[in-house]
mmCIF file of C-alpha atoms in Angstrom:
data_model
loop_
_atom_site.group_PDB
_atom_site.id
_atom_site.type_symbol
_atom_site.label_atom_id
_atom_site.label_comp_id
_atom_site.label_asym_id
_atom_site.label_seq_id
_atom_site.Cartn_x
_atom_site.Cartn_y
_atom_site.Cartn_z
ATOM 1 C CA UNK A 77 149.067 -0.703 34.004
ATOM 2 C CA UNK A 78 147.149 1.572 36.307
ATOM 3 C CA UNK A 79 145.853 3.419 33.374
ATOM 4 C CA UNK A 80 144.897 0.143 31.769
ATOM 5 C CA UNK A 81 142.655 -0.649 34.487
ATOM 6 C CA UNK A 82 141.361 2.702 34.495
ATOM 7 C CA UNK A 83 140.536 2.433 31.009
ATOM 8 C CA UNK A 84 138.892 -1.089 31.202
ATOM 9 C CA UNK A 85 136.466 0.102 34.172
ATOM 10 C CA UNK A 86 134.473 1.675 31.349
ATOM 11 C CA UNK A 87 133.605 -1.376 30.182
ATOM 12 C CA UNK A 88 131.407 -2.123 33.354
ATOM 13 C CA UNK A 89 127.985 -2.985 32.591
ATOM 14 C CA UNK A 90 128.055 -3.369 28.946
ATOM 15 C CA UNK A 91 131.129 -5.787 27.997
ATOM 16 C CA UNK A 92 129.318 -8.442 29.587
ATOM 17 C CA UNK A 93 129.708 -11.891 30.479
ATOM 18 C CA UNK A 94 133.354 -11.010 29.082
ATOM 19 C CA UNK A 95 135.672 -9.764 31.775
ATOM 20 C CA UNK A 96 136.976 -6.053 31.623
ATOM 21 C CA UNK A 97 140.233 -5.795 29.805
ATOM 22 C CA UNK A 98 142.004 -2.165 29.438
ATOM 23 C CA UNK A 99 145.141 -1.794 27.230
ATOM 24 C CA UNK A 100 147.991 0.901 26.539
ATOM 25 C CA UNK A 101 150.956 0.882 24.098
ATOM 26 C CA UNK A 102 153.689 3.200 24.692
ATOM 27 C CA UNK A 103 156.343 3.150 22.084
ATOM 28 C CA UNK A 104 159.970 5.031 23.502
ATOM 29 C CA UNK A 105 158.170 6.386 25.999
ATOM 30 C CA UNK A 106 155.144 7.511 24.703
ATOM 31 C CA UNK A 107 151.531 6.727 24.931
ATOM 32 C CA UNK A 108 150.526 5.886 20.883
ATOM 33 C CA UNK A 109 147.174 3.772 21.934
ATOM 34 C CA UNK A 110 144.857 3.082 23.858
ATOM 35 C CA UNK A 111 141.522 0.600 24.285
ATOM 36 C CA UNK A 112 139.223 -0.957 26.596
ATOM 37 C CA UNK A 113 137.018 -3.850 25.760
ATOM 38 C CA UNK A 114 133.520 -1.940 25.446
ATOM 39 C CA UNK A 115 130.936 -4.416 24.350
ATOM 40 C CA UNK A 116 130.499 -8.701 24.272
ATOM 41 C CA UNK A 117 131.326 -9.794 20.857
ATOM 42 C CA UNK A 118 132.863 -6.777 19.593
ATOM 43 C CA UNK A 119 136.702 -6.194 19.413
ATOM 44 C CA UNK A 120 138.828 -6.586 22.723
ATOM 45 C CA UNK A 121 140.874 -3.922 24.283
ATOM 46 C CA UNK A 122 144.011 -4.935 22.476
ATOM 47 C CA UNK A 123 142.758 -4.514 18.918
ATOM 48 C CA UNK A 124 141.193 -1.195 19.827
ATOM 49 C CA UNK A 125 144.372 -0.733 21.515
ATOM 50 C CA UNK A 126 146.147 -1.511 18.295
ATOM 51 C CA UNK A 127 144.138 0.425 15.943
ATOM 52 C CA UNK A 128 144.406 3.578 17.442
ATOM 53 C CA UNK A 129 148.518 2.652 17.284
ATOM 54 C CA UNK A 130 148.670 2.252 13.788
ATOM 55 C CA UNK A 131 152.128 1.472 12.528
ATOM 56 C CA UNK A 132 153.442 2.793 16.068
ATOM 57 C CA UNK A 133 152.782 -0.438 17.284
ATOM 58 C CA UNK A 134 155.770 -1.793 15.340
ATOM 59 C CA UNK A 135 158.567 -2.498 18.230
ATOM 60 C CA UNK A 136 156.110 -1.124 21.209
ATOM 61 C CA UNK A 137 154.933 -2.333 24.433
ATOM 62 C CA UNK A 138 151.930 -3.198 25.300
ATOM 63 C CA UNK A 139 150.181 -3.308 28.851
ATOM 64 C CA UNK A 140 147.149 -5.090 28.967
ATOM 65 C CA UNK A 141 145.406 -5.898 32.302
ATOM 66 C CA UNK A 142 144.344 -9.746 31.118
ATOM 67 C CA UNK A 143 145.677 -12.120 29.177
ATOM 68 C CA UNK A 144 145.432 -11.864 26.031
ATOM 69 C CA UNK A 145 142.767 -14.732 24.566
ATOM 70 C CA UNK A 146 144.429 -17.428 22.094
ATOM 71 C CA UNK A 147 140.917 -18.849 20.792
ATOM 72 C CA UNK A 148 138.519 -17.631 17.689
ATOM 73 C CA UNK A 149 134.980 -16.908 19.394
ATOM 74 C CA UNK A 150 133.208 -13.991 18.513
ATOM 75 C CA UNK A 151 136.702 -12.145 17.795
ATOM 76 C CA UNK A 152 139.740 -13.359 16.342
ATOM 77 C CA UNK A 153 142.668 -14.426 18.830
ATOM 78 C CA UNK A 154 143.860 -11.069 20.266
ATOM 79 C CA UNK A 155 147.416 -13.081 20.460
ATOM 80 C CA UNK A 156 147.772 -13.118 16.862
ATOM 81 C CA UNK A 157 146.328 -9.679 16.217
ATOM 82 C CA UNK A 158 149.661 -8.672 18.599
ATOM 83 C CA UNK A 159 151.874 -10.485 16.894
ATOM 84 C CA UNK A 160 151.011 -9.560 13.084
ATOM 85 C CA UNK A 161 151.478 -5.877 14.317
ATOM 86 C CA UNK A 162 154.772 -6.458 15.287
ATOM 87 C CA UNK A 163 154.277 -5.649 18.945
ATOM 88 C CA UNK A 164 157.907 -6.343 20.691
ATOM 89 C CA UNK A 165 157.003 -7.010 24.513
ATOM 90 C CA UNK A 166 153.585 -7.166 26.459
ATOM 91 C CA UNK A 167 153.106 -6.899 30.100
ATOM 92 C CA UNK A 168 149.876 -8.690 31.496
ATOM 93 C CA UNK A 169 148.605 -8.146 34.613
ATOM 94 C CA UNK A 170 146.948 -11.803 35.210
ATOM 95 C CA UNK A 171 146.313 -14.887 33.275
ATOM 96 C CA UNK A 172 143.049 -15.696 31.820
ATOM 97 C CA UNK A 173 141.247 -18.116 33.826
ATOM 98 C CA UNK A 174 138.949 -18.980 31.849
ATOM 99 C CA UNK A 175 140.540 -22.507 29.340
ATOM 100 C CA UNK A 176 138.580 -21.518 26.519
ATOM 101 C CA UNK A 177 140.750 -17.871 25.862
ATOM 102 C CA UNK A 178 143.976 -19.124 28.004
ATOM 103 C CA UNK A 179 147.184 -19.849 26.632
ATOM 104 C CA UNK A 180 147.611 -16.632 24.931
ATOM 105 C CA UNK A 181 150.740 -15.688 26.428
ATOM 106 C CA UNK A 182 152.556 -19.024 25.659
ATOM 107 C CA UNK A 183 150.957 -18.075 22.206
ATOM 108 C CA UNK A 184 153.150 -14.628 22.290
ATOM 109 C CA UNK A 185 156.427 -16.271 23.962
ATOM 110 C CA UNK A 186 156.453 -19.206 20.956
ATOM 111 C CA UNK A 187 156.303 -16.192 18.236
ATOM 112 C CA UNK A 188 159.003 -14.672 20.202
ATOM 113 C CA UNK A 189 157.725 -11.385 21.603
ATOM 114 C CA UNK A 190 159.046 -10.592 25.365
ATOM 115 C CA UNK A 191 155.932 -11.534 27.929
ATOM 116 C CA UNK A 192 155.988 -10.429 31.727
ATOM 117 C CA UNK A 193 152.788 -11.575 33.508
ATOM 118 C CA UNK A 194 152.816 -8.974 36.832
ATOM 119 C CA UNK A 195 149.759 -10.641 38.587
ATOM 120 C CA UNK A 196 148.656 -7.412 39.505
ATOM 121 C CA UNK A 197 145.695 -8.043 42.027
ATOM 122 C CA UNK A 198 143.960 -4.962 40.905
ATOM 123 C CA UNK A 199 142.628 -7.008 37.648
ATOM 124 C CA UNK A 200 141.462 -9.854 39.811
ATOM 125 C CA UNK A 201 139.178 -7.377 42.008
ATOM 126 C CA UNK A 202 138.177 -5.812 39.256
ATOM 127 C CA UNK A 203 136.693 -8.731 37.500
ATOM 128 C CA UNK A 204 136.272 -10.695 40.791
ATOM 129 C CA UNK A 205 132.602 -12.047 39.360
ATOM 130 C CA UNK A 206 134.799 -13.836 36.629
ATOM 131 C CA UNK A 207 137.461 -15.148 38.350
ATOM 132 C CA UNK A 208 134.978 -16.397 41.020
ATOM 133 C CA UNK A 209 132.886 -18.141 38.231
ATOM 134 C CA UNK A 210 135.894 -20.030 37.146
ATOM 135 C CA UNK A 211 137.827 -20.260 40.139
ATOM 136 C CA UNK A 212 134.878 -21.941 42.202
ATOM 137 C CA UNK A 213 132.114 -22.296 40.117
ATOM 138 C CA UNK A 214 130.013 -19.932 41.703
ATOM 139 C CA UNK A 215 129.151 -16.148 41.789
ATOM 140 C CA UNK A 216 130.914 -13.258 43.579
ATOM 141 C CA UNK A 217 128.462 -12.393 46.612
ATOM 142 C CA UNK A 218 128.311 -9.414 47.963
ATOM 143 C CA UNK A 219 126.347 -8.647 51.193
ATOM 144 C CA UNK A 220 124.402 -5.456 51.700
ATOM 145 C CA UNK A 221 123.645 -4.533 55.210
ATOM 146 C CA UNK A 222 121.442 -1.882 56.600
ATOM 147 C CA UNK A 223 121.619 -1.564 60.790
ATOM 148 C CA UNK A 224 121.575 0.792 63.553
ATOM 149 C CA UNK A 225 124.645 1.552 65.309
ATOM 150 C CA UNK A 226 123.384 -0.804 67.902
ATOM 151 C CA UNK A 227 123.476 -3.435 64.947
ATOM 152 C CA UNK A 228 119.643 -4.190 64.348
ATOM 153 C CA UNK A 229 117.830 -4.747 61.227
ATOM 154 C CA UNK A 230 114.904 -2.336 61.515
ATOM 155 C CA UNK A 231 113.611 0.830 63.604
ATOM 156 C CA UNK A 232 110.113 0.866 64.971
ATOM 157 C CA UNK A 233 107.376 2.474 63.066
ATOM 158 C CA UNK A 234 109.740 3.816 59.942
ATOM 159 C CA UNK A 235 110.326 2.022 56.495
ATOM 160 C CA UNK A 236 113.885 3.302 56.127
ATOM 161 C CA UNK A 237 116.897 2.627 58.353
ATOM 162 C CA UNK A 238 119.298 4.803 56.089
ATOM 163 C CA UNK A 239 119.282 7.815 54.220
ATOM 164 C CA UNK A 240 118.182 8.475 50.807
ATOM 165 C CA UNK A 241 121.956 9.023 49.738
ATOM 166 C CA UNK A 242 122.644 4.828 51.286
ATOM 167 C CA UNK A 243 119.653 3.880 49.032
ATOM 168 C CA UNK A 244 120.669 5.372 46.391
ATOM 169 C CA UNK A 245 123.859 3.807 46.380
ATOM 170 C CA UNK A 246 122.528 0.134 47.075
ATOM 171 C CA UNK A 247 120.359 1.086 43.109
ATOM 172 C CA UNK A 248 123.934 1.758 41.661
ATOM 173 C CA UNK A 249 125.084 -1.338 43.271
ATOM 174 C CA UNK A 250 122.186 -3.376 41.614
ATOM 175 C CA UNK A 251 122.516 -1.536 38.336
ATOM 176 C CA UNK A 252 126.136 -3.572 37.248
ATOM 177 C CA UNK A 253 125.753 -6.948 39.489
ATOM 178 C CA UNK A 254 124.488 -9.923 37.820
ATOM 179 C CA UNK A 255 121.658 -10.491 40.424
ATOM 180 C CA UNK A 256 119.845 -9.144 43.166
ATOM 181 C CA UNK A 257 118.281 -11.796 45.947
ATOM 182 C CA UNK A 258 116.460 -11.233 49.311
ATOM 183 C CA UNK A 259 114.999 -14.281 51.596
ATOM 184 C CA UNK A 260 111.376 -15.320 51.898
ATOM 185 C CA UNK A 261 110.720 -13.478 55.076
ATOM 186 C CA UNK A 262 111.925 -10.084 53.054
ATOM 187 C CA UNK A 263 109.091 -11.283 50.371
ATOM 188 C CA UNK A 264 106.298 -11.861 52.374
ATOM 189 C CA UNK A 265 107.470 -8.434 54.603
ATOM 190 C CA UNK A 266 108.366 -5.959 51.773
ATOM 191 C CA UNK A 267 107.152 -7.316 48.330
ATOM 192 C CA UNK A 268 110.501 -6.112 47.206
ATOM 193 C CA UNK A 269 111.004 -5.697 43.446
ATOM 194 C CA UNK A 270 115.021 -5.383 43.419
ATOM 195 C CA UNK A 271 115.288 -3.974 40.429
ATOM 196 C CA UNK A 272 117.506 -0.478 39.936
ATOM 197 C CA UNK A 273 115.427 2.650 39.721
ATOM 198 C CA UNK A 274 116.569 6.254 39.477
ATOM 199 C CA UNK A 275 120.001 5.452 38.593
ATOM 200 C CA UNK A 276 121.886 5.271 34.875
ATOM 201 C CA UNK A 277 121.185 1.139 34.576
ATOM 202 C CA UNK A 278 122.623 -0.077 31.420
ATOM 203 C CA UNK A 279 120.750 -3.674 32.215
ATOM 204 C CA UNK A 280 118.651 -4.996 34.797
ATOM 205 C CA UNK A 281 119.794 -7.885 37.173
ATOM 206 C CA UNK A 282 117.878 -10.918 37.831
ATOM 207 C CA UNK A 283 115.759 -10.827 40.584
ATOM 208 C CA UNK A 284 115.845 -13.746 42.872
ATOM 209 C CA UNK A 285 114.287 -15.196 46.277
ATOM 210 C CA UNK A 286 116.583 -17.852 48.361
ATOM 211 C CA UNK A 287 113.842 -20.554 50.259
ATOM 212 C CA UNK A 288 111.387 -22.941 49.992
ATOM 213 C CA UNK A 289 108.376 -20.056 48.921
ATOM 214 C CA UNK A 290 105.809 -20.697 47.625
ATOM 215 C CA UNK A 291 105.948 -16.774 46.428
ATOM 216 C CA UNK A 292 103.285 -14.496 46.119
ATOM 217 C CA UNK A 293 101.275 -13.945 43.462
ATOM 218 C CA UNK A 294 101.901 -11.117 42.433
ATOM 219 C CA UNK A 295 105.591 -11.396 42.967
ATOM 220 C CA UNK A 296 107.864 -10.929 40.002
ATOM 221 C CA UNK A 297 110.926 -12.875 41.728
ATOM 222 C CA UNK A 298 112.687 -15.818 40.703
ATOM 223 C CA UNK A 299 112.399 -18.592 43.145
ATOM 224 C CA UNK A 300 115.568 -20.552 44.427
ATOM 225 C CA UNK A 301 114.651 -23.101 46.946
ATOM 226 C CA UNK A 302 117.581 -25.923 46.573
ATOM 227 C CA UNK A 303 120.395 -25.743 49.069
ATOM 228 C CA UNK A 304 122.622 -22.423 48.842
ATOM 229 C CA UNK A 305 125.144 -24.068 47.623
ATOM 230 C CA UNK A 306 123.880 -25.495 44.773
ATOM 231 C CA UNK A 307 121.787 -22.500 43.890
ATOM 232 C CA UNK A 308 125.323 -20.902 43.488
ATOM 233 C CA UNK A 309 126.450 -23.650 41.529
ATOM 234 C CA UNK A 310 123.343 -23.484 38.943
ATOM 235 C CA UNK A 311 122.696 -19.587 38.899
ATOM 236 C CA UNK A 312 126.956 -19.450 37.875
ATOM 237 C CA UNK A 313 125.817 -22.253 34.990
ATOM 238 C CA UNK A 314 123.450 -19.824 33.628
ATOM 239 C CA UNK A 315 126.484 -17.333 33.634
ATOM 240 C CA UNK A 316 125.733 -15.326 37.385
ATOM 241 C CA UNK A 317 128.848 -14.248 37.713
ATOM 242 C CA UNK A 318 128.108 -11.284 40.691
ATOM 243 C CA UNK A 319 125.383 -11.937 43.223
ATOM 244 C CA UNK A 320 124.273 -9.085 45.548
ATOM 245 C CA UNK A 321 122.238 -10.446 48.749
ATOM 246 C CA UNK A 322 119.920 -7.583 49.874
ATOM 247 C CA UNK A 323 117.879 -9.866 52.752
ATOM 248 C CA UNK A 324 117.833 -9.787 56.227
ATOM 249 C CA UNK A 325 119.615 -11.106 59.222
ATOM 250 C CA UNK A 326 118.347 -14.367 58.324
ATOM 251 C CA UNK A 327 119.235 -14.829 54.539
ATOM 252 C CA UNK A 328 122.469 -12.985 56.065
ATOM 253 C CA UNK A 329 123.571 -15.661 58.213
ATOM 254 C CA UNK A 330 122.173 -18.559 56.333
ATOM 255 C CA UNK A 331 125.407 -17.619 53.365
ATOM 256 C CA UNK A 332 127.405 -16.074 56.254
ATOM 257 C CA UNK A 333 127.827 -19.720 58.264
ATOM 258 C CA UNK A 334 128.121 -21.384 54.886
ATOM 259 C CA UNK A 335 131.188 -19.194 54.112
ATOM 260 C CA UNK A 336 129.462 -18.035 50.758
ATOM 261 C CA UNK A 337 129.781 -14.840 51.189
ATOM 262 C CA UNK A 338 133.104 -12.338 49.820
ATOM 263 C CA UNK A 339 132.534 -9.163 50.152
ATOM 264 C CA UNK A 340 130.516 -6.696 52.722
ATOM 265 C CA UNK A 341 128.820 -3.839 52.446
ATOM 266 C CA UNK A 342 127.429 -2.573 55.638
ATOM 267 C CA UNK A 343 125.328 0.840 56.039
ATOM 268 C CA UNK A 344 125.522 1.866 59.497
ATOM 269 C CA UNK A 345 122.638 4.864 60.161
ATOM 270 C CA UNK A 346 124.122 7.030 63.119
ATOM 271 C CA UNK A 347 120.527 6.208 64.992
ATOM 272 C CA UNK A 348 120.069 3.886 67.854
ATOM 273 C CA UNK A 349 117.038 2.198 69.300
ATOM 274 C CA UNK A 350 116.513 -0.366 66.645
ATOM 275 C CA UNK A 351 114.325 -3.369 66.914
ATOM 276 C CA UNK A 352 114.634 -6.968 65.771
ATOM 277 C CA UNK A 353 117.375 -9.548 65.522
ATOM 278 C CA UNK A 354 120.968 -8.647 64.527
ATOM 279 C CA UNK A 355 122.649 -10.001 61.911
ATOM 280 C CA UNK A 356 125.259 -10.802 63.548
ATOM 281 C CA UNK A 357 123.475 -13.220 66.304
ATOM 282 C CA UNK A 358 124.224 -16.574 65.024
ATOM 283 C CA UNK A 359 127.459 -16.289 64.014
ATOM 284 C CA UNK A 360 129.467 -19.328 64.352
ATOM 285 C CA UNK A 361 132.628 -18.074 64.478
ATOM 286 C CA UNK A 362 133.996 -15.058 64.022
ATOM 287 C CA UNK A 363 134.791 -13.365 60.594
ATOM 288 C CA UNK A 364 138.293 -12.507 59.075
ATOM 289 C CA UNK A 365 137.892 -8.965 57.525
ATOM 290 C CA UNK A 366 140.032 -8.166 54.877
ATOM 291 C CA UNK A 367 140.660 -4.121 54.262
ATOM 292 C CA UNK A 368 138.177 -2.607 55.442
ATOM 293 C CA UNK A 369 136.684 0.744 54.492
ATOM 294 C CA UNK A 370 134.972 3.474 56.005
ATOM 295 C CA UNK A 371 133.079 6.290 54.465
ATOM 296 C CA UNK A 372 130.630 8.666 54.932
ATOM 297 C CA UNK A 373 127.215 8.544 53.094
ATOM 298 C CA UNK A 374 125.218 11.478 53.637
ATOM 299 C CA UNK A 375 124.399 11.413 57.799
ATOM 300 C CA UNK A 376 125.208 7.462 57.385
ATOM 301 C CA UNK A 377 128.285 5.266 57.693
ATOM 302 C CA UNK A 378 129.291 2.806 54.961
ATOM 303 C CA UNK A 379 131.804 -0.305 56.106
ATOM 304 C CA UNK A 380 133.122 -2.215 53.254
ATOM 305 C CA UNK A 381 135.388 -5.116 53.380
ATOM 306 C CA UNK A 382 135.920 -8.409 51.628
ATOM 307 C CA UNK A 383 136.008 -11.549 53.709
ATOM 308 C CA UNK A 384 138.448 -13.597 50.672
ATOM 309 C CA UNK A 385 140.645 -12.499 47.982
ATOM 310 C CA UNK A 386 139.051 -12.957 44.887
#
């Protein structure tokens, strides 16, 4: 299974809006095929998985991070493809969420192959955009942070709080979410165009601006001015399924005392002095942090943690 999710992480960025899906067959105790689902509307992991099996598949066992889908869309039902290969048992890490592909496994236990769903968690925070969009109807958000050790937003008289390694980073981040947003006081301050430059971007995200505007004219961002909440709502309708916030301590705690934020990324420049308000200000109450990470980014500090299972 862990090579199965290594194997479906190569799908990021082009097997969108379908969630990534690795699969391996081992047949007495050998490897005999491999897959990954590489690209929307083209076969899923498990028939690439099967192809590359051939008539090894016969009596095999196949791990497969998701579920495999029950229902014709672009592909044929992966379920049947299994079962007309003769495929003996199949190990899933999670069920589907999504009702449209579910149900394969009952599919698989009716034809009478042997079905053990794991619920590995790995496969849920690997897709965590997708099982958020089904889950709660709205996007995966992830927070970007840049402070001073002394937790403040800017430093007097520079552009940059963090090194050119952080930024670099924060473009790889924006090169496989869904979309980018900053608040209106980031507009009018930065005329910020959120788009990922310098890095290997297989697609652009949308580019979006939380408040009541208006926007600039010359500004190339998407206005959202309803209530967060149903921003979320709408932008997972039109099939957001990862939003990254990249605003300031204002847009931070406007999603951080709704609770519509999951997942932090804070980079912490090893400076102090800074100027402005701190993020972390109006805080309610406090936050629950789960795992958090620490790691060195050039001469800067990146904390990550996620503040819900996905």
């Amino acid at each position: 299974m862990q090579r199965a999710l290594a194997l479906a992480e190569r799908g990021r960025g082009t097997a969108h809006p379908n969630p990534l899906v690795g699969a391996v067959i081992v047949r007495d105790g050998e490897v005999v095929g491999e897959g990954w689902h590489e690209r929307a509307g083209e076969p899923h992991a498990e028939v690439h998985a099967l192809d590359a099996a051939g008539e090894r598949a016969r009596g095999a066992t196949m791990y497969v991070t998701l579920e495999p889908c029950a229902h014709h869309g672009r592909t044929p039902p992966c379920a049947d493809a299994l079962i007309a290969a003769g495929v003996a048992r199949v190990v899933v890490g999670t069920c589907d969420v999504n009702p449209a592909a579910a149900g394969g496994v009952t599919r698989l236990r009716a034809a009478g192959l042997d079905v053990d769903v794991v619920e590995k968690r790995e496969v849920r925070l690997q897709n965590a955009g997708y099982f958020s969009l089904y889950d709660r109807g709205r996007p995966w958000v992830i927070l970007k942070l840049a402070t001073t050790l002394d937790g403040r937003a800017a430093v007097p008289d520079e552009r940059w709080i963090t090194g050119e390694e952080s930024r670099r980073r924060v473009h790889e981040l924006r090169a496989w979410v869904d979309a980018v947003a900053v608040g209106m006081g980031t507009v009018r301050a930065d005329s910020p165009r959120l788009d990922a430059r310098g890095v290997a971007a297989k697609r652009q995200p949308r580019r979006l601006a939380f408040g009541r505007g208006p926007l600039p004219d010359e500004s190339t961002l998407e206005l959202r001015p309803g209530p967060l909440d149903e921003e979320l709502a709408a932008l997972a309708q039109d099939g957001v399924q990862t939003l990254l916030l990249e605003g300031g301590p204002t847009l931070a705690r406007s999603f951080l005392v709704a609770k519509l934020v999951d997942e932090l990324h804070v980079y912490v420049a090893r400076r102090l002095g800074g100027s402005g308000p701190s993020w972390l200000d109006a805080l309610a109450e406090k936050l629950t942090i789960r795992e958090l990470a620490i790691a060195g980014i050039g001469d800067d500090l990146l904390l990550t943690a996620r503040l819900r299972e996905p």
